[in-house]
mmCIF file of C-alpha atoms in Angstrom:
data_model
loop_
_atom_site.group_PDB
_atom_site.id
_atom_site.type_symbol
_atom_site.label_atom_id
_atom_site.label_comp_id
_atom_site.label_asym_id
_atom_site.label_seq_id
_atom_site.Cartn_x
_atom_site.Cartn_y
_atom_site.Cartn_z
ATOM 1 C CA UNK W 1366 -3.872 -2.209 -12.370
ATOM 2 C CA UNK W 1367 -7.293 -0.804 -11.449
ATOM 3 C CA UNK W 1368 -9.333 2.373 -11.858
ATOM 4 C CA UNK W 1369 -8.866 5.731 -13.545
ATOM 5 C CA UNK W 1370 -5.666 6.431 -11.595
ATOM 6 C CA UNK W 1371 -4.123 3.070 -12.682
ATOM 7 C CA UNK W 1372 -3.558 1.909 -9.144
ATOM 8 C CA UNK W 1373 -1.597 -1.268 -8.718
ATOM 9 C CA UNK W 1374 -3.405 -3.886 -6.687
ATOM 10 C CA UNK W 1375 -1.676 -7.110 -5.736
ATOM 11 C CA UNK W 1376 -2.364 -10.719 -4.767
ATOM 12 C CA UNK W 1377 0.446 -12.657 -3.178
ATOM 13 C CA UNK W 1378 -0.126 -16.400 -2.747
ATOM 14 C CA UNK W 1379 1.495 -19.813 -2.848
ATOM 15 C CA UNK W 1380 -1.906 -21.204 -3.924
ATOM 16 C CA UNK W 1381 -2.055 -23.555 -0.921
ATOM 17 C CA UNK W 1382 -1.123 -22.129 2.442
ATOM 18 C CA UNK W 1383 -1.508 -18.367 2.256
ATOM 19 C CA UNK W 1384 -2.916 -15.472 0.259
ATOM 20 C CA UNK W 1385 -2.871 -11.767 0.896
ATOM 21 C CA UNK W 1386 -4.269 -8.834 -1.056
ATOM 22 C CA UNK W 1387 -2.560 -5.443 -1.089
ATOM 23 C CA UNK W 1388 -4.526 -2.243 -1.888
ATOM 24 C CA UNK W 1389 -7.778 -3.463 -3.466
ATOM 25 C CA UNK W 1390 -8.580 -0.745 -6.046
ATOM 26 C CA UNK W 1391 -11.603 0.117 -8.050
ATOM 27 C CA UNK W 1392 -13.737 -2.677 -9.607
ATOM 28 C CA UNK W 1393 -11.604 -5.565 -8.337
ATOM 29 C CA UNK W 1394 -13.568 -8.267 -10.120
ATOM 30 C CA UNK W 1395 -10.628 -9.942 -11.816
ATOM 31 C CA UNK W 1396 -8.782 -10.026 -8.458
ATOM 32 C CA UNK W 1397 -11.814 -11.610 -6.757
ATOM 33 C CA UNK W 1398 -12.173 -14.188 -9.498
ATOM 34 C CA UNK W 1399 -8.491 -15.108 -9.099
ATOM 35 C CA UNK W 1400 -8.810 -15.707 -5.348
ATOM 36 C CA UNK W 1401 -12.239 -17.342 -5.280
ATOM 37 C CA UNK W 1402 -10.883 -20.836 -4.447
ATOM 38 C CA UNK W 1403 -8.244 -19.567 -2.134
ATOM 39 C CA UNK W 1404 -8.456 -18.538 1.519
ATOM 40 C CA UNK W 1405 -7.355 -14.913 1.832
ATOM 41 C CA UNK W 1406 -5.780 -14.167 5.205
ATOM 42 C CA UNK W 1407 -5.104 -10.463 5.087
ATOM 43 C CA UNK W 1408 -5.938 -7.324 3.106
ATOM 44 C CA UNK W 1409 -2.981 -4.957 3.606
ATOM 45 C CA UNK W 1410 -3.484 -1.244 2.987
ATOM 46 C CA UNK W 1411 -0.385 0.844 2.221
ATOM 47 C CA UNK W 1412 -2.543 3.923 2.927
ATOM 48 C CA UNK W 1413 -6.179 4.999 2.696
ATOM 49 C CA UNK W 1414 -6.507 7.275 -0.342
ATOM 50 C CA UNK W 1415 -9.594 6.392 -2.303
ATOM 51 C CA UNK W 1416 -7.862 4.839 -5.240
ATOM 52 C CA UNK W 1417 -6.218 2.282 -2.967
ATOM 53 C CA UNK W 1418 -9.385 1.340 -1.055
ATOM 54 C CA UNK W 1419 -12.125 1.698 -3.662
ATOM 55 C CA UNK W 1420 -12.602 -2.062 -3.803
ATOM 56 C CA UNK W 1421 -12.038 -2.770 -0.118
ATOM 57 C CA UNK W 1422 -15.638 -3.319 0.982
ATOM 58 C CA UNK W 1423 -16.317 -5.639 -1.911
ATOM 59 C CA UNK W 1424 -13.167 -7.652 -1.373
ATOM 60 C CA UNK W 1425 -13.613 -7.761 2.406
ATOM 61 C CA UNK W 1426 -17.180 -9.062 2.010
ATOM 62 C CA UNK W 1427 -16.040 -11.639 -0.516
ATOM 63 C CA UNK W 1428 -13.044 -12.967 1.400
ATOM 64 C CA UNK W 1429 -13.716 -12.104 5.059
ATOM 65 C CA UNK W 1430 -9.988 -11.431 5.340
ATOM 66 C CA UNK W 1431 -8.571 -9.221 8.119
ATOM 67 C CA UNK W 1432 -8.016 -5.609 7.032
ATOM 68 C CA UNK W 1433 -4.679 -4.212 8.181
ATOM 69 C CA UNK W 1434 -3.818 -0.493 8.219
ATOM 70 C CA UNK W 1435 -1.743 1.949 10.211
ATOM 71 C CA UNK W 1436 -3.683 3.225 13.213
ATOM 72 C CA UNK W 1437 -3.343 6.872 12.156
ATOM 73 C CA UNK W 1438 -5.530 6.243 9.093
ATOM 74 C CA UNK W 1439 -8.126 3.841 10.531
ATOM 75 C CA UNK W 1440 -10.668 6.658 10.663
ATOM 76 C CA UNK W 1441 -9.994 7.466 6.992
ATOM 77 C CA UNK W 1442 -11.862 4.258 5.997
ATOM 78 C CA UNK W 1443 -15.034 5.707 7.395
ATOM 79 C CA UNK W 1444 -14.671 9.320 6.201
ATOM 80 C CA UNK W 1445 -14.874 10.265 2.486
ATOM 81 C CA UNK W 1446 -13.370 13.667 3.186
ATOM 82 C CA UNK W 1447 -10.231 12.076 4.709
ATOM 83 C CA UNK W 1448 -9.853 9.350 2.059
ATOM 84 C CA UNK W 1449 -10.598 12.030 -0.603
ATOM 85 C CA UNK W 1450 -13.362 10.039 -2.236
ATOM 86 C CA UNK W 1451 -15.632 12.972 -1.543
ATOM 87 C CA UNK W 1452 -14.034 14.493 -4.649
ATOM 88 C CA UNK W 1453 -15.323 11.618 -6.751
ATOM 89 C CA UNK W 1454 -18.785 10.463 -7.881
ATOM 90 C CA UNK W 1455 -18.670 7.530 -5.417
ATOM 91 C CA UNK W 1456 -17.801 8.476 -1.822
ATOM 92 C CA UNK W 1457 -16.235 5.543 0.033
ATOM 93 C CA UNK W 1458 -17.245 4.483 3.510
ATOM 94 C CA UNK W 1459 -15.745 1.212 4.691
ATOM 95 C CA UNK W 1460 -15.775 -0.515 8.017
ATOM 96 C CA UNK W 1461 -13.359 -0.172 10.939
ATOM 97 C CA UNK W 1462 -10.186 -2.226 10.269
ATOM 98 C CA UNK W 1463 -9.433 -5.526 11.983
ATOM 99 C CA UNK W 1464 -5.778 -4.838 12.736
ATOM 100 C CA UNK W 1465 -4.156 -1.452 13.384
ATOM 101 C CA UNK W 1466 -0.430 -1.035 13.051
ATOM 102 C CA UNK W 1467 2.042 1.262 14.767
ATOM 103 C CA UNK W 1468 5.003 0.285 12.618
ATOM 104 C CA UNK W 1469 7.692 -2.379 12.691
ATOM 105 C CA UNK W 1470 5.255 -5.216 13.372
ATOM 106 C CA UNK W 1471 5.885 -8.669 11.978
ATOM 107 C CA UNK W 1472 2.915 -10.647 10.603
ATOM 108 C CA UNK W 1473 3.295 -14.346 9.917
ATOM 109 C CA UNK W 1474 1.130 -15.806 7.151
ATOM 110 C CA UNK W 1475 1.966 -19.337 6.115
ATOM 111 C CA UNK W 1476 5.522 -19.268 4.900
ATOM 112 C CA UNK W 1477 5.347 -15.546 4.509
ATOM 113 C CA UNK W 1478 6.833 -13.064 7.031
ATOM 114 C CA UNK W 1479 5.488 -9.572 6.564
ATOM 115 C CA UNK W 1480 7.281 -6.615 8.081
ATOM 116 C CA UNK W 1481 5.338 -3.378 8.366
ATOM 117 C CA UNK W 1482 7.516 -0.261 7.843
ATOM 118 C CA UNK W 1483 5.819 3.032 8.702
ATOM 119 C CA UNK W 1484 6.859 5.581 6.110
ATOM 120 C CA UNK W 1485 4.801 8.796 6.635
ATOM 121 C CA UNK W 1486 4.964 11.656 4.186
ATOM 122 C CA UNK W 1487 2.640 10.981 1.299
ATOM 123 C CA UNK W 1488 0.072 10.426 4.024
ATOM 124 C CA UNK W 1489 0.417 10.157 7.845
ATOM 125 C CA UNK W 1490 -0.170 6.366 7.892
ATOM 126 C CA UNK W 1491 1.683 5.357 4.755
ATOM 127 C CA UNK W 1492 3.176 1.907 5.363
ATOM 128 C CA UNK W 1493 5.437 -0.255 3.233
ATOM 129 C CA UNK W 1494 5.279 -4.036 3.519
ATOM 130 C CA UNK W 1495 8.424 -6.126 3.207
ATOM 131 C CA UNK W 1496 7.691 -9.758 2.365
ATOM 132 C CA UNK W 1497 10.269 -12.375 3.327
ATOM 133 C CA UNK W 1498 12.963 -9.685 3.216
ATOM 134 C CA UNK W 1499 12.812 -9.685 -0.623
ATOM 135 C CA UNK W 1500 9.735 -7.924 -1.925
ATOM 136 C CA UNK W 1501 8.722 -4.441 -0.862
ATOM 137 C CA UNK W 1502 5.236 -3.021 -1.517
ATOM 138 C CA UNK W 1503 5.583 0.714 -1.244
ATOM 139 C CA UNK W 1504 2.133 2.200 -2.097
ATOM 140 C CA UNK W 1505 2.709 5.833 -3.034
ATOM 141 C CA UNK W 1506 5.801 6.335 -0.852
ATOM 142 C CA UNK W 1507 8.403 5.323 -3.454
ATOM 143 C CA UNK W 1508 7.684 4.585 -7.118
ATOM 144 C CA UNK W 1509 9.893 3.901 -10.079
ATOM 145 C CA UNK W 1510 11.897 7.084 -10.555
ATOM 146 C CA UNK W 1511 9.460 9.272 -8.618
ATOM 147 C CA UNK W 1512 7.687 9.654 -5.275
ATOM 148 C CA UNK W 1513 4.096 10.123 -4.330
ATOM 149 C CA UNK W 1514 2.744 13.684 -4.194
ATOM 150 C CA UNK W 1515 2.863 15.658 -0.964
ATOM 151 C CA UNK W 1516 1.006 18.732 -2.176
ATOM 152 C CA UNK W 1517 -2.239 17.183 -0.904
ATOM 153 C CA UNK W 1518 -4.015 17.268 2.458
ATOM 154 C CA UNK W 1519 -1.878 15.830 5.190
ATOM 155 C CA UNK W 1520 1.111 15.406 2.863
ATOM 156 C CA UNK W 1521 4.537 16.328 4.211
ATOM 157 C CA UNK W 1522 7.500 16.392 1.771
ATOM 158 C CA UNK W 1523 10.158 16.592 4.456
ATOM 159 C CA UNK W 1524 8.677 13.578 6.269
ATOM 160 C CA UNK W 1525 8.477 11.649 2.977
ATOM 161 C CA UNK W 1526 12.131 12.315 2.196
ATOM 162 C CA UNK W 1527 13.139 11.312 5.694
ATOM 163 C CA UNK W 1528 11.095 8.116 5.478
ATOM 164 C CA UNK W 1529 12.691 7.132 2.202
ATOM 165 C CA UNK W 1530 16.172 7.955 3.285
ATOM 166 C CA UNK W 1531 16.119 6.450 6.816
ATOM 167 C CA UNK W 1532 13.787 3.479 6.330
ATOM 168 C CA UNK W 1533 13.941 2.371 2.680
ATOM 169 C CA UNK W 1534 17.315 3.347 1.198
ATOM 170 C CA UNK W 1535 19.060 1.541 4.058
ATOM 171 C CA UNK W 1536 17.536 -1.795 2.911
ATOM 172 C CA UNK W 1537 19.490 -4.250 0.737
ATOM 173 C CA UNK W 1538 19.746 -3.050 -2.854
ATOM 174 C CA UNK W 1539 18.498 -6.264 -4.403
ATOM 175 C CA UNK W 1540 15.017 -5.915 -2.833
ATOM 176 C CA UNK W 1541 12.331 -5.629 -5.517
ATOM 177 C CA UNK W 1542 9.895 -2.777 -5.218
ATOM 178 C CA UNK W 1543 6.235 -3.097 -6.162
ATOM 179 C CA UNK W 1544 4.778 0.403 -6.058
ATOM 180 C CA UNK W 1545 1.240 1.744 -5.998
ATOM 181 C CA UNK W 1546 1.478 3.089 -9.520
ATOM 182 C CA UNK W 1547 3.779 2.374 -12.488
ATOM 183 C CA UNK W 1548 6.340 -0.371 -13.013
ATOM 184 C CA UNK W 1549 8.518 -2.350 -10.663
ATOM 185 C CA UNK W 1550 11.986 -1.224 -9.554
ATOM 186 C CA UNK W 1551 14.614 -2.052 -6.917
ATOM 187 C CA UNK W 1552 16.068 -0.351 -3.895
ATOM 188 C CA UNK W 1553 19.477 -0.109 -5.575
ATOM 189 C CA UNK W 1554 18.045 1.575 -8.695
ATOM 190 C CA UNK W 1555 16.110 4.146 -6.687
ATOM 191 C CA UNK W 1556 18.994 4.774 -4.322
ATOM 192 C CA UNK W 1557 21.207 5.504 -7.339
ATOM 193 C CA UNK W 1558 18.722 7.359 -9.574
ATOM 194 C CA UNK W 1559 15.869 8.805 -7.470
ATOM 195 C CA UNK W 1560 18.110 11.275 -5.690
ATOM 196 C CA UNK W 1561 17.203 13.246 -2.553
ATOM 197 C CA UNK W 1562 16.335 16.031 -2.119
ATOM 198 C CA UNK W 1563 15.549 16.687 -5.792
ATOM 199 C CA UNK W 1564 12.961 13.998 -6.218
ATOM 200 C CA UNK W 1565 10.169 14.333 -8.752
ATOM 201 C CA UNK W 1566 6.572 13.948 -7.644
ATOM 202 C CA UNK W 1567 4.172 11.462 -9.184
ATOM 203 C CA UNK W 1568 0.916 13.188 -10.054
#
């Protein structure tokens, strides 16, 4: 968990054949130390708000992994006004991504199959990543008991609700959710307790 907004950043690895990083947040030194003897294949971005990409340039330079993001937010990596880091003391300008998604792609990484699920609403390019059909990394789309805010530039509450209802709540209930903020949860728990349309926003 990194930075003032307590953003969850993840390393997924089997220590031998694959490693991926998801949402490298601010000051990712512990993360970099953890992966220093491992080859990192991909850096997956659930979306390009500043707290989720604050450590991207540092981690990219350190690992030379391929940066993966939805095509609608590729430009956000280069523009502090779009990634909202212009509101902070350290505007973020990263490089153009290596791989741009449209949604529903499958990425193979060692024994890991990664499915990209485009879930716009919190931001236009918000993407969830389902690993081996068991582990879902949701960024700020769906958190434990709450959802990401939509009262921000380019946020759309109706699209967010539709994304959750049509693309996430239809998944098997036993899937574990690893969100961009807060603790872990499951599809079944959120389907039963995080009710539409009266969802609370995470701020």
